[in-house]
């Protein structure tokens, strides 16, 4: 795509995440505009378009894909719909930024990646945490050797699901609900990003304490082993308002600690602790979503890869599915090996 061309985005899904973060992140890019939205309901499409100043409103995805003003789609429907929507978008020659989890099983996720590759369109997964200044700094420290050999990681991502999101996540297994596909999938991606290593096996125990129904879980503690030998502990929940979030990577020469960093907001602190003591490491915060979209837009211009590719979405899903299976069976589960 030409650097100075106007790029039109179509939203597939009249979603909360698009309203709260992504429309603004797209509009923050020079030359990019949200030109259409598709919902399964004509009334919701029209209301959403009016509320967010979007020119086109469609009651079906194929109508949006037929709109010549749309060159790129952002897919943020519920998770069971991502597969067919990505494949249809690729077949229409549209570039795709898709929400996580990419799909409900690995075969579908791999199919989506292949469909985009075959169509020659850019595909990305919206793993926002890679774009946080905090996580990028933690990665730099870990991969730069500041903590020696990384041995352990601890992820604290147990939060309270806000009332306006207490819908399909807690009562629709068929839509890919549950905290593991919602939150653990982000932990998996963040650890892969920071460590530059691949999860290879998982154990876990989940909980359905208060919000989740229909066999879904609203809390989990899991342990992952990575291919570099590192062992990581994850704690994810929809049910605890006051736990606070964070990530810690512990090495044989030091520890790097991110506080209040498993979040959508550009906040949080990074600390480095080693033989010289403990100090705060400065970071320059910026919008995670705007940075993610900027990386995607650069990839459209042929400048590098998106922050999280389609394949990264396959890998985070593989890990989340291994945790689901480990919790279900009470056994140690191998994470499906790396392949597109
Ligand atoms: P929402 O529940 O807000 O939206 C999902 C779908 O629900 C919409 O596409 C819409 O369908 C339907 N919907 C919305 N409002 C109503 C309503 N009032 N009545 C009936 N249906 C409605 O989901 P989220 O925005 O929270 O999540 C969407 C996707 O984004 C998921 O894949 C999720 O995992 C992901 N996500 C990613 C985040 C990230 O940081 N990367 C953060 C949050 C979510 P329709 O389009 O047909 O109108």
Short mmCIF file of N, CA and C and ligand atoms in Angstrom, two decimals, residues 13-18 38-41 44 74 76-79 82 99-101 126 128 165 168-169 182 186 264 289, ligand 1:
data_model
loop_
_atom_site.label_atom_id
_atom_site.label_comp_id
_atom_site.label_asym_id
_atom_site.label_seq_id
_atom_site.Cartn_x
_atom_site.Cartn_y
_atom_site.Cartn_z
N UNK A 13 -18.22 -6.38 13.85
CA UNK A 13 -18.57 -6.47 15.27
C UNK A 13 -18.77 -5.09 15.87
N UNK A 14 -20.00 -4.85 16.35
CA UNK A 14 -20.30 -3.58 17.05
C UNK A 14 -19.96 -3.81 18.52
N UNK A 15 -18.67 -3.84 18.79
CA UNK A 15 -18.20 -4.35 20.09
C UNK A 15 -17.80 -3.25 21.07
N UNK A 16 -17.63 -3.67 22.31
CA UNK A 16 -17.16 -2.77 23.36
C UNK A 16 -15.70 -2.39 23.13
N UNK A 17 -14.87 -3.38 22.80
CA UNK A 17 -13.44 -3.09 22.64
C UNK A 17 -13.20 -2.10 21.52
N UNK A 18 -13.96 -2.20 20.44
CA UNK A 18 -13.80 -1.22 19.36
C UNK A 18 -14.20 0.17 19.86
N UNK A 38 -20.13 -3.51 10.65
CA UNK A 38 -21.12 -4.57 10.40
C UNK A 38 -21.50 -5.21 11.72
N UNK A 39 -22.81 -5.36 11.90
CA UNK A 39 -23.36 -6.03 13.07
C UNK A 39 -24.34 -7.07 12.55
N UNK A 40 -24.70 -8.04 13.41
CA UNK A 40 -25.74 -8.98 12.99
C UNK A 40 -27.13 -8.35 13.11
N UNK A 41 -27.19 -7.17 13.70
CA UNK A 41 -28.46 -6.47 13.85
C UNK A 41 -28.38 -5.11 13.16
N UNK A 44 -28.49 -2.25 15.64
CA UNK A 44 -27.25 -2.03 16.40
C UNK A 44 -26.18 -1.40 15.49
N UNK A 74 -11.17 -4.88 11.02
CA UNK A 74 -10.84 -5.21 12.41
C UNK A 74 -11.99 -6.07 12.93
N UNK A 76 -13.85 -7.97 15.83
CA UNK A 76 -13.97 -8.06 17.29
C UNK A 76 -15.36 -8.55 17.69
N UNK A 77 -15.80 -9.56 16.96
CA UNK A 77 -17.03 -10.27 17.33
C UNK A 77 -16.69 -11.29 18.42
N UNK A 78 -17.68 -12.05 18.85
CA UNK A 78 -17.38 -13.12 19.80
C UNK A 78 -16.55 -14.19 19.09
N UNK A 79 -15.84 -14.98 19.89
CA UNK A 79 -14.71 -15.75 19.37
C UNK A 79 -15.07 -16.83 18.35
N UNK A 82 -14.86 -15.55 14.62
CA UNK A 82 -13.63 -15.03 14.00
C UNK A 82 -13.21 -15.83 12.77
N UNK A 99 -9.19 -10.12 16.64
CA UNK A 99 -9.08 -10.25 18.10
C UNK A 99 -8.67 -11.66 18.51
N UNK A 100 -8.17 -11.73 19.71
CA UNK A 100 -7.83 -13.00 20.34
C UNK A 100 -9.03 -13.50 21.10
N UNK A 101 -9.15 -14.75 21.44
CA UNK A 101 -8.42 -15.83 20.81
C UNK A 101 -8.83 -15.92 19.35
N UNK A 126 -4.69 -9.14 17.82
CA UNK A 126 -4.67 -7.94 18.68
C UNK A 126 -4.25 -8.27 20.12
N UNK A 128 -2.59 -6.82 22.78
CA UNK A 128 -2.17 -5.44 23.07
C UNK A 128 -0.95 -5.35 23.99
N UNK A 165 -19.28 -6.19 30.91
CA UNK A 165 -18.71 -7.30 30.12
C UNK A 165 -19.16 -8.67 30.64
N UNK A 168 -21.30 -13.00 27.37
CA UNK A 168 -20.87 -14.28 26.78
C UNK A 168 -19.62 -14.84 27.45
N UNK A 169 -18.76 -14.01 28.00
CA UNK A 169 -17.53 -14.52 28.65
C UNK A 169 -17.82 -15.48 29.80
N UNK A 182 -9.93 -15.99 27.54
CA UNK A 182 -9.99 -14.53 27.56
C UNK A 182 -8.70 -13.90 28.06
N UNK A 186 -3.66 -14.02 26.72
CA UNK A 186 -2.80 -12.83 26.72
C UNK A 186 -1.51 -13.09 27.51
N UNK A 264 -5.08 -2.76 30.12
CA UNK A 264 -5.26 -2.12 28.82
C UNK A 264 -4.71 -0.69 28.81
N UNK A 289 -2.95 0.26 22.31
CA UNK A 289 -3.74 -0.05 21.12
C UNK A 289 -3.29 0.81 19.93
P1 LIG B 1 -18.83 -7.38 23.19
O1 LIG B 1 -19.70 -8.29 23.94
O2 LIG B 1 -18.86 -5.92 23.51
O3 LIG B 1 -19.06 -7.51 21.63
C1 LIG B 1 -19.07 -8.77 20.97
C2 LIG B 1 -20.29 -8.90 20.11
O4 LIG B 1 -21.43 -8.89 20.95
C3 LIG B 1 -20.48 -7.75 19.15
O5 LIG B 1 -19.84 -8.03 17.94
C4 LIG B 1 -21.98 -7.64 19.02
O6 LIG B 1 -22.47 -8.38 17.92
C5 LIG B 1 -22.52 -8.32 20.26
N1 LIG B 1 -23.19 -7.30 21.09
C6 LIG B 1 -22.65 -6.18 21.59
N2 LIG B 1 -23.57 -5.49 22.28
C7 LIG B 1 -24.70 -6.20 22.21
C8 LIG B 1 -26.00 -6.04 22.71
N3 LIG B 1 -26.33 -4.96 23.43
N4 LIG B 1 -26.92 -7.00 22.45
C9 LIG B 1 -26.60 -8.08 21.74
N5 LIG B 1 -25.37 -8.27 21.23
C10 LIG B 1 -24.45 -7.36 21.46
O7 LIG B 1 -17.36 -7.99 23.32
P2 LIG B 1 -15.94 -7.36 23.61
O8 LIG B 1 -15.75 -6.07 22.91
O9 LIG B 1 -15.68 -7.36 25.04
O10 LIG B 1 -14.99 -8.48 22.92
C11 LIG B 1 -15.04 -8.68 21.52
C12 LIG B 1 -13.79 -9.44 21.07
O11 LIG B 1 -12.65 -8.68 21.42
C13 LIG B 1 -13.59 -10.82 21.71
O12 LIG B 1 -12.94 -11.64 20.77
C14 LIG B 1 -12.64 -10.52 22.87
O13 LIG B 1 -11.87 -11.65 23.23
C15 LIG B 1 -11.77 -9.43 22.27
N6 LIG B 1 -11.22 -8.49 23.26
C16 LIG B 1 -9.89 -8.19 23.16
C17 LIG B 1 -9.31 -7.29 24.01
C18 LIG B 1 -7.88 -6.93 23.83
O14 LIG B 1 -7.37 -6.13 24.59
N7 LIG B 1 -7.18 -7.45 22.86
C19 LIG B 1 -10.08 -6.65 25.09
C20 LIG B 1 -11.50 -6.98 25.05
C21 LIG B 1 -12.02 -7.88 24.16
P3 LIG B 1 -22.84 -7.66 16.56
O15 LIG B 1 -21.55 -7.25 15.99
O16 LIG B 1 -23.54 -8.72 15.78
O17 LIG B 1 -23.67 -6.50 16.90
#
